Amino acid sequence: MPLRWLIFDYGNVISRQSEVVPELAALLGVEPEPFARGYWRFRDVYDRGWTDLRYWRAVGHAAGKRVTVRQAAQLTRVDLAGWRETAPEVVTLLGELNRAGAALALLSNAPRSHGRFFRRQPWSALFHHLVFSGEVGVAKPESDVWRVLLQHLGCAPADCLFFDDRRSNIDSARAAGIPARHWTGPAEARQAIAEAGFH
């Protein structure tokens, strides 16, 4: 029988919400509010493959600052640290599922540098597949991202159960025929997994 895949998002599912925007703004000597606008405005294209330097220069330009190569590297390190913290109760759930033999996959909108960083984290060993948008050039909620995901997993849409914290991503997955649940926490996820008969 084909594997049935449990697929998780990373940001605000496995990870805590990053709180480093004020620290990043301070590194450039700008106010947090204009920095945050650029940080989020260009995040989508960063998640689709922009280099770190191109992203931080766009963010800096929006805030009226020129970003050097050295500054871009420093900003990347701080940004990575901000997204590194995981929710212990979620990692516990993933460990339980892994030990029970579940086929686990990750689908995350994340830049290439973040993908490389996350692959080095201990929790990554719990997954059979890690798919990062920056590496494949498409991101949620684009319809093409599901085609890429299913190619990686070698399965049909109905053989998946996907968890994400964003409604737009849930709706897109369902439109592609992938059963999807809005992430509200490990307890609800356990119930959804049991109800779906995954093992």
mmCIF file with all atom_site columns, C-alpha atoms in Angstrom:
data_model
loop_
_atom_site.group_PDB
_atom_site.id
_atom_site.type_symbol
_atom_site.label_atom_id
_atom_site.label_alt_id
_atom_site.label_comp_id
_atom_site.label_asym_id
_atom_site.label_entity_id
_atom_site.label_seq_id
_atom_site.pdbx_PDB_ins_code
_atom_site.Cartn_x
_atom_site.Cartn_y
_atom_site.Cartn_z
_atom_site.occupancy
_atom_site.B_iso_or_equiv
_atom_site.pdbx_formal_charge
_atom_site.auth_seq_id
_atom_site.auth_comp_id
_atom_site.auth_asym_id
_atom_site.auth_atom_id
_atom_site.pdbx_PDB_model_num
ATOM 1   C CA . MET A 1 1   ? 0.000   0.000  0.000  1.00 0.00 ? 1   MET A CA 1
ATOM 2   C CA . PRO A 1 2   ? 1.233   3.576  -0.655 1.00 0.00 ? 2   PRO A CA 1
ATOM 3   C CA . LEU A 1 3   ? 2.441   5.670  2.240  1.00 0.00 ? 3   LEU A CA 1
ATOM 4   C CA . ARG A 1 4   ? -0.029  8.134  3.694  1.00 0.00 ? 4   ARG A CA 1
ATOM 5   C CA . TRP A 1 5   ? 1.674   11.391 4.509  1.00 0.00 ? 5   TRP A CA 1
ATOM 6   C CA . LEU A 1 6   ? 1.240   13.788 7.422  1.00 0.00 ? 6   LEU A CA 1
ATOM 7   C CA . ILE A 1 7   ? 2.457   17.182 6.229  1.00 0.00 ? 7   ILE A CA 1
ATOM 8   C CA . PHE A 1 8   ? 3.243   20.125 8.499  1.00 0.00 ? 8   PHE A CA 1
ATOM 9   C CA . ASP A 1 9   ? 3.993   23.783 7.980  1.00 0.00 ? 9   ASP A CA 1
ATOM 10  C CA . TYR A 1 10  ? 6.926   25.248 9.930  1.00 0.00 ? 10  TYR A CA 1
ATOM 11  C CA . GLY A 1 11  ? 6.294   28.901 10.857 1.00 0.00 ? 11  GLY A CA 1
ATOM 12  C CA . ASN A 1 12  ? 3.839   29.271 13.754 1.00 0.00 ? 12  ASN A CA 1
ATOM 13  C CA . VAL A 1 13  ? 3.203   25.526 13.696 1.00 0.00 ? 13  VAL A CA 1
ATOM 14  C CA . ILE A 1 14  ? 6.511   23.929 14.648 1.00 0.00 ? 14  ILE A CA 1
ATOM 15  C CA . SER A 1 15  ? 8.203   27.244 15.354 1.00 0.00 ? 15  SER A CA 1
ATOM 16  C CA . ARG A 1 16  ? 7.331   30.122 17.636 1.00 0.00 ? 16  ARG A CA 1
ATOM 17  C CA . GLN A 1 17  ? 6.547   33.481 16.039 1.00 0.00 ? 17  GLN A CA 1
ATOM 18  C CA . SER A 1 18  ? 9.768   35.396 15.422 1.00 0.00 ? 18  SER A CA 1
ATOM 19  C CA . GLU A 1 19  ? 10.122  38.586 17.493 1.00 0.00 ? 19  GLU A CA 1
ATOM 20  C CA . VAL A 1 20  ? 13.419  39.880 16.083 1.00 0.00 ? 20  VAL A CA 1
ATOM 21  C CA . VAL A 1 21  ? 12.197  42.689 13.799 1.00 0.00 ? 21  VAL A CA 1
ATOM 22  C CA . PRO A 1 22  ? 13.123  45.398 16.359 1.00 0.00 ? 22  PRO A CA 1
ATOM 23  C CA . GLU A 1 23  ? 16.619  43.900 16.703 1.00 0.00 ? 23  GLU A CA 1
ATOM 24  C CA . LEU A 1 24  ? 17.029  43.735 12.926 1.00 0.00 ? 24  LEU A CA 1
ATOM 25  C CA . ALA A 1 25  ? 15.909  47.352 12.572 1.00 0.00 ? 25  ALA A CA 1
ATOM 26  C CA . ALA A 1 26  ? 18.390  48.416 15.252 1.00 0.00 ? 26  ALA A CA 1
ATOM 27  C CA . LEU A 1 27  ? 21.228  46.736 13.351 1.00 0.00 ? 27  LEU A CA 1
ATOM 28  C CA . LEU A 1 28  ? 20.479  49.072 10.430 1.00 0.00 ? 28  LEU A CA 1
ATOM 29  C CA . GLY A 1 29  ? 19.826  52.078 12.629 1.00 0.00 ? 29  GLY A CA 1
ATOM 30  C CA . VAL A 1 30  ? 16.222  52.551 11.477 1.00 0.00 ? 30  VAL A CA 1
ATOM 31  C CA . GLU A 1 31  ? 12.855  52.617 13.230 1.00 0.00 ? 31  GLU A CA 1
ATOM 32  C CA . PRO A 1 32  ? 11.090  49.246 13.578 1.00 0.00 ? 32  PRO A CA 1
ATOM 33  C CA . GLU A 1 33  ? 7.887   50.296 11.781 1.00 0.00 ? 33  GLU A CA 1
ATOM 34  C CA . PRO A 1 34  ? 9.333   51.213 8.365  1.00 0.00 ? 34  PRO A CA 1
ATOM 35  C CA . PHE A 1 35  ? 11.734  48.286 8.620  1.00 0.00 ? 35  PHE A CA 1
ATOM 36  C CA . ALA A 1 36  ? 8.865   45.878 9.332  1.00 0.00 ? 36  ALA A CA 1
ATOM 37  C CA . ARG A 1 37  ? 6.961   47.105 6.280  1.00 0.00 ? 37  ARG A CA 1
ATOM 38  C CA . GLY A 1 38  ? 9.879   46.177 4.010  1.00 0.00 ? 38  GLY A CA 1
ATOM 39  C CA . TYR A 1 39  ? 10.583  42.974 5.920  1.00 0.00 ? 39  TYR A CA 1
ATOM 40  C CA . TRP A 1 40  ? 7.104   41.642 5.145  1.00 0.00 ? 40  TRP A CA 1
ATOM 41  C CA . ARG A 1 41  ? 6.623   43.338 1.762  1.00 0.00 ? 41  ARG A CA 1
ATOM 42  C CA . PHE A 1 42  ? 9.544   41.479 0.191  1.00 0.00 ? 42  PHE A CA 1
ATOM 43  C CA . ARG A 1 43  ? 9.219   38.269 2.194  1.00 0.00 ? 43  ARG A CA 1
ATOM 44  C CA . ASP A 1 44  ? 7.135   36.553 -0.464 1.00 0.00 ? 44  ASP A CA 1
ATOM 45  C CA . VAL A 1 45  ? 9.789   36.879 -3.180 1.00 0.00 ? 45  VAL A CA 1
ATOM 46  C CA . TYR A 1 46  ? 12.492  35.983 -0.641 1.00 0.00 ? 46  TYR A CA 1
ATOM 47  C CA . ASP A 1 47  ? 10.559  32.790 0.061  1.00 0.00 ? 47  ASP A CA 1
ATOM 48  C CA . ARG A 1 48  ? 10.520  32.087 -3.689 1.00 0.00 ? 48  ARG A CA 1
ATOM 49  C CA . GLY A 1 49  ? 14.274  32.194 -4.167 1.00 0.00 ? 49  GLY A CA 1
ATOM 50  C CA . TRP A 1 50  ? 15.714  35.689 -3.768 1.00 0.00 ? 50  TRP A CA 1
ATOM 51  C CA . THR A 1 51  ? 19.210  35.645 -2.301 1.00 0.00 ? 51  THR A CA 1
ATOM 52  C CA . ASP A 1 52  ? 19.773  36.957 1.205  1.00 0.00 ? 52  ASP A CA 1
ATOM 53  C CA . LEU A 1 53  ? 21.675  39.961 -0.139 1.00 0.00 ? 53  LEU A CA 1
ATOM 54  C CA . ARG A 1 54  ? 18.969  40.916 -2.631 1.00 0.00 ? 54  ARG A CA 1
ATOM 55  C CA . TYR A 1 55  ? 16.279  40.640 0.031  1.00 0.00 ? 55  TYR A CA 1
ATOM 56  C CA . TRP A 1 56  ? 18.051  42.689 2.696  1.00 0.00 ? 56  TRP A CA 1
ATOM 57  C CA . ARG A 1 57  ? 19.024  45.356 0.184  1.00 0.00 ? 57  ARG A CA 1
ATOM 58  C CA . ALA A 1 58  ? 15.365  45.671 -0.824 1.00 0.00 ? 58  ALA A CA 1
ATOM 59  C CA . VAL A 1 59  ? 14.323  45.897 2.823  1.00 0.00 ? 59  VAL A CA 1
ATOM 60  C CA . GLY A 1 60  ? 17.061  48.438 3.527  1.00 0.00 ? 60  GLY A CA 1
ATOM 61  C CA . HIS A 1 61  ? 16.199  50.529 0.489  1.00 0.00 ? 61  HIS A CA 1
ATOM 62  C CA . ALA A 1 62  ? 12.567  50.708 1.628  1.00 0.00 ? 62  ALA A CA 1
ATOM 63  C CA . ALA A 1 63  ? 13.791  52.028 4.983  1.00 0.00 ? 63  ALA A CA 1
ATOM 64  C CA . GLY A 1 64  ? 16.271  54.479 3.416  1.00 0.00 ? 64  GLY A CA 1
ATOM 65  C CA . LYS A 1 65  ? 19.457  52.513 4.135  1.00 0.00 ? 65  LYS A CA 1
ATOM 66  C CA . ARG A 1 66  ? 22.026  50.820 1.909  1.00 0.00 ? 66  ARG A CA 1
ATOM 67  C CA . VAL A 1 67  ? 22.849  47.314 3.094  1.00 0.00 ? 67  VAL A CA 1
ATOM 68  C CA . THR A 1 68  ? 26.381  45.995 2.710  1.00 0.00 ? 68  THR A CA 1
ATOM 69  C CA . VAL A 1 69  ? 27.318  42.371 2.105  1.00 0.00 ? 69  VAL A CA 1
ATOM 70  C CA . ARG A 1 70  ? 28.538  42.108 5.690  1.00 0.00 ? 70  ARG A CA 1
ATOM 71  C CA . GLN A 1 71  ? 25.337  43.610 7.070  1.00 0.00 ? 71  GLN A CA 1
ATOM 72  C CA . ALA A 1 72  ? 23.217  41.243 4.971  1.00 0.00 ? 72  ALA A CA 1
ATOM 73  C CA . ALA A 1 73  ? 25.054  38.265 6.444  1.00 0.00 ? 73  ALA A CA 1
ATOM 74  C CA . GLN A 1 74  ? 24.543  39.610 9.964  1.00 0.00 ? 74  GLN A CA 1
ATOM 75  C CA . LEU A 1 75  ? 20.852  40.289 9.335  1.00 0.00 ? 75  LEU A CA 1
ATOM 76  C CA . THR A 1 76  ? 20.421  36.755 8.010  1.00 0.00 ? 76  THR A CA 1
ATOM 77  C CA . ARG A 1 77  ? 22.023  35.255 11.127 1.00 0.00 ? 77  ARG A CA 1
ATOM 78  C CA . VAL A 1 78  ? 19.725  37.217 13.424 1.00 0.00 ? 78  VAL A CA 1
ATOM 79  C CA . ASP A 1 79  ? 16.670  36.418 11.324 1.00 0.00 ? 79  ASP A CA 1
ATOM 80  C CA . LEU A 1 80  ? 17.494  32.708 11.395 1.00 0.00 ? 80  LEU A CA 1
ATOM 81  C CA . ALA A 1 81  ? 17.852  32.818 15.165 1.00 0.00 ? 81  ALA A CA 1
ATOM 82  C CA . GLY A 1 82  ? 14.433  34.425 15.394 1.00 0.00 ? 82  GLY A CA 1
ATOM 83  C CA . TRP A 1 83  ? 12.785  31.540 13.554 1.00 0.00 ? 83  TRP A CA 1
ATOM 84  C CA . ARG A 1 84  ? 14.800  28.820 15.286 1.00 0.00 ? 84  ARG A CA 1
ATOM 85  C CA . GLU A 1 85  ? 12.761  28.478 18.472 1.00 0.00 ? 85  GLU A CA 1
ATOM 86  C CA . THR A 1 86  ? 10.349  25.575 18.289 1.00 0.00 ? 86  THR A CA 1
ATOM 87  C CA . ALA A 1 87  ? 7.286   24.742 20.358 1.00 0.00 ? 87  ALA A CA 1
ATOM 88  C CA . PRO A 1 88  ? 8.306   21.807 22.614 1.00 0.00 ? 88  PRO A CA 1
ATOM 89  C CA . GLU A 1 89  ? 4.820   20.312 22.632 1.00 0.00 ? 89  GLU A CA 1
ATOM 90  C CA . VAL A 1 90  ? 4.791   20.207 18.813 1.00 0.00 ? 90  VAL A CA 1
ATOM 91  C CA . VAL A 1 91  ? 8.217   18.589 18.628 1.00 0.00 ? 91  VAL A CA 1
ATOM 92  C CA . THR A 1 92  ? 6.947   16.037 21.153 1.00 0.00 ? 92  THR A CA 1
ATOM 93  C CA . LEU A 1 93  ? 3.999   15.269 18.867 1.00 0.00 ? 93  LEU A CA 1
ATOM 94  C CA . LEU A 1 94  ? 6.302   14.869 15.865 1.00 0.00 ? 94  LEU A CA 1
ATOM 95  C CA . GLY A 1 95  ? 8.529   12.530 17.859 1.00 0.00 ? 95  GLY A CA 1
ATOM 96  C CA . GLU A 1 96  ? 5.561   10.405 18.854 1.00 0.00 ? 96  GLU A CA 1
ATOM 97  C CA . LEU A 1 97  ? 4.373   10.197 15.260 1.00 0.00 ? 97  LEU A CA 1
ATOM 98  C CA . ASN A 1 98  ? 7.865   9.336  14.020 1.00 0.00 ? 98  ASN A CA 1
ATOM 99  C CA . ARG A 1 99  ? 8.274   6.549  16.558 1.00 0.00 ? 99  ARG A CA 1
ATOM 100 C CA . ALA A 1 100 ? 4.847   5.190  15.588 1.00 0.00 ? 100 ALA A CA 1
ATOM 101 C CA . GLY A 1 101 ? 6.070   4.878  12.003 1.00 0.00 ? 101 GLY A CA 1
ATOM 102 C CA . ALA A 1 102 ? 4.132   7.771  10.471 1.00 0.00 ? 102 ALA A CA 1
ATOM 103 C CA . ALA A 1 103 ? 5.411   9.211  7.193  1.00 0.00 ? 103 ALA A CA 1
ATOM 104 C CA . LEU A 1 104 ? 6.124   12.876 7.986  1.00 0.00 ? 104 LEU A CA 1
ATOM 105 C CA . ALA A 1 105 ? 6.807   15.703 5.547  1.00 0.00 ? 105 ALA A CA 1
ATOM 106 C CA . LEU A 1 106 ? 7.376   19.433 5.927  1.00 0.00 ? 106 LEU A CA 1
ATOM 107 C CA . LEU A 1 107 ? 6.183   22.073 3.470  1.00 0.00 ? 107 LEU A CA 1
ATOM 108 C CA . SER A 1 108 ? 7.363   25.543 4.404  1.00 0.00 ? 108 SER A CA 1
ATOM 109 C CA . ASN A 1 109 ? 7.519   28.930 2.741  1.00 0.00 ? 109 ASN A CA 1
ATOM 110 C CA . ALA A 1 110 ? 11.129  29.690 3.598  1.00 0.00 ? 110 ALA A CA 1
ATOM 111 C CA . PRO A 1 111 ? 14.170  31.194 1.861  1.00 0.00 ? 111 PRO A CA 1
ATOM 112 C CA . ARG A 1 112 ? 16.994  28.951 0.719  1.00 0.00 ? 112 ARG A CA 1
ATOM 113 C CA . SER A 1 113 ? 19.268  29.972 3.588  1.00 0.00 ? 113 SER A CA 1
ATOM 114 C CA . HIS A 1 114 ? 16.532  29.131 6.065  1.00 0.00 ? 114 HIS A CA 1
ATOM 115 C CA . GLY A 1 115 ? 16.031  25.748 4.409  1.00 0.00 ? 115 GLY A CA 1
ATOM 116 C CA . ARG A 1 116 ? 19.731  24.950 4.807  1.00 0.00 ? 116 ARG A CA 1
ATOM 117 C CA . PHE A 1 117 ? 19.613  26.095 8.428  1.00 0.00 ? 117 PHE A CA 1
ATOM 118 C CA . PHE A 1 118 ? 16.482  24.115 9.304  1.00 0.00 ? 118 PHE A CA 1
ATOM 119 C CA . ARG A 1 119 ? 17.940  20.926 7.816  1.00 0.00 ? 119 ARG A CA 1
ATOM 120 C CA . ARG A 1 120 ? 20.678  21.127 10.470 1.00 0.00 ? 120 ARG A CA 1
ATOM 121 C CA . GLN A 1 121 ? 18.226  21.332 13.371 1.00 0.00 ? 121 GLN A CA 1
ATOM 122 C CA . PRO A 1 122 ? 17.568  18.171 15.443 1.00 0.00 ? 122 PRO A CA 1
ATOM 123 C CA . TRP A 1 123 ? 13.823  18.129 14.695 1.00 0.00 ? 123 TRP A CA 1
ATOM 124 C CA . SER A 1 124 ? 14.476  17.810 10.942 1.00 0.00 ? 124 SER A CA 1
ATOM 125 C CA . ALA A 1 125 ? 15.521  14.160 11.427 1.00 0.00 ? 125 ALA A CA 1
ATOM 126 C CA . LEU A 1 126 ? 11.906  13.337 12.306 1.00 0.00 ? 126 LEU A CA 1
ATOM 127 C CA . PHE A 1 127 ? 10.815  14.019 8.711  1.00 0.00 ? 127 PHE A CA 1
ATOM 128 C CA . HIS A 1 128 ? 11.106  11.837 5.630  1.00 0.00 ? 128 HIS A CA 1
ATOM 129 C CA . HIS A 1 129 ? 10.897  14.877 3.317  1.00 0.00 ? 129 HIS A CA 1
ATOM 130 C CA . LEU A 1 130 ? 11.565  18.599 3.785  1.00 0.00 ? 130 LEU A CA 1
ATOM 131 C CA . VAL A 1 131 ? 10.270  20.897 1.029  1.00 0.00 ? 131 VAL A CA 1
ATOM 132 C CA . PHE A 1 132 ? 11.177  24.596 1.188  1.00 0.00 ? 132 PHE A CA 1
ATOM 133 C CA . SER A 1 133 ? 9.730   27.127 -1.233 1.00 0.00 ? 133 SER A CA 1
ATOM 134 C CA . GLY A 1 134 ? 13.044  28.907 -1.755 1.00 0.00 ? 134 GLY A CA 1
ATOM 135 C CA . GLU A 1 135 ? 14.552  25.682 -3.065 1.00 0.00 ? 135 GLU A CA 1
ATOM 136 C CA . VAL A 1 136 ? 11.720  24.759 -5.452 1.00 0.00 ? 136 VAL A CA 1
ATOM 137 C CA . GLY A 1 137 ? 10.749  28.252 -6.647 1.00 0.00 ? 137 GLY A CA 1
ATOM 138 C CA . VAL A 1 138 ? 7.048   28.104 -5.772 1.00 0.00 ? 138 VAL A CA 1
ATOM 139 C CA . ALA A 1 139 ? 5.277   28.877 -2.519 1.00 0.00 ? 139 ALA A CA 1
ATOM 140 C CA . LYS A 1 140 ? 1.962   28.426 -0.770 1.00 0.00 ? 140 LYS A CA 1
ATOM 141 C CA . PRO A 1 141 ? -0.770  29.206 -1.634 1.00 0.00 ? 141 PRO A CA 1
ATOM 142 C CA . GLU A 1 142 ? 0.186   28.864 -5.340 1.00 0.00 ? 142 GLU A CA 1
ATOM 143 C CA . SER A 1 143 ? -1.488  25.844 -6.900 1.00 0.00 ? 143 SER A CA 1
ATOM 144 C CA . ASP A 1 144 ? 1.817   24.629 -8.384 1.00 0.00 ? 144 ASP A CA 1
ATOM 145 C CA . VAL A 1 145 ? 3.290   24.064 -4.935 1.00 0.00 ? 145 VAL A CA 1
ATOM 146 C CA . TRP A 1 146 ? 1.016   21.057 -4.410 1.00 0.00 ? 146 TRP A CA 1
ATOM 147 C CA . ARG A 1 147 ? 2.158   19.472 -7.658 1.00 0.00 ? 147 ARG A CA 1
ATOM 148 C CA . VAL A 1 148 ? 5.767   19.880 -6.531 1.00 0.00 ? 148 VAL A CA 1
ATOM 149 C CA . LEU A 1 149 ? 4.979   18.478 -3.095 1.00 0.00 ? 149 LEU A CA 1
ATOM 150 C CA . LEU A 1 150 ? 3.180   15.420 -4.460 1.00 0.00 ? 150 LEU A CA 1
ATOM 151 C CA . GLN A 1 151 ? 6.055   14.745 -6.860 1.00 0.00 ? 151 GLN A CA 1
ATOM 152 C CA . HIS A 1 152 ? 8.458   14.756 -3.916 1.00 0.00 ? 152 HIS A CA 1
ATOM 153 C CA . LEU A 1 153 ? 6.251   12.407 -1.917 1.00 0.00 ? 153 LEU A CA 1
ATOM 154 C CA . GLY A 1 154 ? 5.233   10.173 -4.826 1.00 0.00 ? 154 GLY A CA 1
ATOM 155 C CA . CYS A 1 155 ? 1.632   9.991  -3.716 1.00 0.00 ? 155 CYS A CA 1
ATOM 156 C CA . ALA A 1 156 ? -1.906  11.043 -4.580 1.00 0.00 ? 156 ALA A CA 1
ATOM 157 C CA . PRO A 1 157 ? -3.593  14.070 -2.959 1.00 0.00 ? 157 PRO A CA 1
ATOM 158 C CA . ALA A 1 158 ? -5.967  11.864 -0.963 1.00 0.00 ? 158 ALA A CA 1
ATOM 159 C CA . ASP A 1 159 ? -2.988  10.119 0.655  1.00 0.00 ? 159 ASP A CA 1
ATOM 160 C CA . CYS A 1 160 ? -2.091  13.281 2.618  1.00 0.00 ? 160 CYS A CA 1
ATOM 161 C CA . LEU A 1 161 ? -3.236  15.247 5.623  1.00 0.00 ? 161 LEU A CA 1
ATOM 162 C CA . PHE A 1 162 ? -1.851  18.775 5.728  1.00 0.00 ? 162 PHE A CA 1
ATOM 163 C CA . PHE A 1 163 ? -1.642  21.179 8.690  1.00 0.00 ? 163 PHE A CA 1
ATOM 164 C CA . ASP A 1 164 ? -1.071  24.927 8.333  1.00 0.00 ? 164 ASP A CA 1
ATOM 165 C CA . ASP A 1 165 ? -1.850  28.031 10.370 1.00 0.00 ? 165 ASP A CA 1
ATOM 166 C CA . ARG A 1 166 ? -2.987  30.118 7.373  1.00 0.00 ? 166 ARG A CA 1
ATOM 167 C CA . ARG A 1 167 ? -6.481  29.758 5.978  1.00 0.00 ? 167 ARG A CA 1
ATOM 168 C CA . SER A 1 168 ? -5.357  30.696 2.460  1.00 0.00 ? 168 SER A CA 1
ATOM 169 C CA . ASN A 1 169 ? -2.961  27.747 2.424  1.00 0.00 ? 169 ASN A CA 1
ATOM 170 C CA . ILE A 1 170 ? -5.622  25.401 3.761  1.00 0.00 ? 170 ILE A CA 1
ATOM 171 C CA . ASP A 1 171 ? -8.070  26.509 1.070  1.00 0.00 ? 171 ASP A CA 1
ATOM 172 C CA . SER A 1 172 ? -5.435  26.088 -1.665 1.00 0.00 ? 172 SER A CA 1
ATOM 173 C CA . ALA A 1 173 ? -4.541  22.577 -0.482 1.00 0.00 ? 173 ALA A CA 1
ATOM 174 C CA . ARG A 1 174 ? -8.184  21.554 -0.427 1.00 0.00 ? 174 ARG A CA 1
ATOM 175 C CA . ALA A 1 175 ? -8.689  22.954 -3.935 1.00 0.00 ? 175 ALA A CA 1
ATOM 176 C CA . ALA A 1 176 ? -5.875  20.619 -5.042 1.00 0.00 ? 176 ALA A CA 1
ATOM 177 C CA . GLY A 1 177 ? -7.677  17.666 -3.456 1.00 0.00 ? 177 GLY A CA 1
ATOM 178 C CA . ILE A 1 178 ? -5.428  17.459 -0.382 1.00 0.00 ? 178 ILE A CA 1
ATOM 179 C CA . PRO A 1 179 ? -7.233  17.038 2.938  1.00 0.00 ? 179 PRO A CA 1
ATOM 180 C CA . ALA A 1 180 ? -6.117  19.925 5.126  1.00 0.00 ? 180 ALA A CA 1
ATOM 181 C CA . ARG A 1 181 ? -6.754  21.160 8.643  1.00 0.00 ? 181 ARG A CA 1
ATOM 182 C CA . HIS A 1 182 ? -6.251  24.555 10.182 1.00 0.00 ? 182 HIS A CA 1
ATOM 183 C CA . TRP A 1 183 ? -3.532  24.288 12.818 1.00 0.00 ? 183 TRP A CA 1
ATOM 184 C CA . THR A 1 184 ? -4.753  25.163 16.300 1.00 0.00 ? 184 THR A CA 1
ATOM 185 C CA . GLY A 1 185 ? -2.396  23.016 18.371 1.00 0.00 ? 185 GLY A CA 1
ATOM 186 C CA . PRO A 1 186 ? -1.086  19.486 19.026 1.00 0.00 ? 186 PRO A CA 1
ATOM 187 C CA . ALA A 1 187 ? -4.202  18.237 20.820 1.00 0.00 ? 187 ALA A CA 1
ATOM 188 C CA . GLU A 1 188 ? -6.472  19.073 17.899 1.00 0.00 ? 188 GLU A CA 1
ATOM 189 C CA . ALA A 1 189 ? -3.905  17.667 15.462 1.00 0.00 ? 189 ALA A CA 1
ATOM 190 C CA . ARG A 1 190 ? -3.824  14.344 17.322 1.00 0.00 ? 190 ARG A CA 1
ATOM 191 C CA . GLN A 1 191 ? -7.599  14.156 17.094 1.00 0.00 ? 191 GLN A CA 1
ATOM 192 C CA . ALA A 1 192 ? -7.619  14.994 13.379 1.00 0.00 ? 192 ALA A CA 1
ATOM 193 C CA . ILE A 1 193 ? -4.949  12.373 12.666 1.00 0.00 ? 193 ILE A CA 1
ATOM 194 C CA . ALA A 1 194 ? -6.886  9.733  14.569 1.00 0.00 ? 194 ALA A CA 1
ATOM 195 C CA . GLU A 1 195 ? -10.176 10.651 12.867 1.00 0.00 ? 195 GLU A CA 1
ATOM 196 C CA . ALA A 1 196 ? -8.512  10.406 9.451  1.00 0.00 ? 196 ALA A CA 1
ATOM 197 C CA . GLY A 1 197 ? -7.215  6.924  10.260 1.00 0.00 ? 197 GLY A CA 1
ATOM 198 C CA . PHE A 1 198 ? -3.556  7.772  9.697  1.00 0.00 ? 198 PHE A CA 1
ATOM 199 C CA . HIS A 1 199 ? -0.958  5.473  11.178 1.00 0.00 ? 199 HIS A CA 1
#
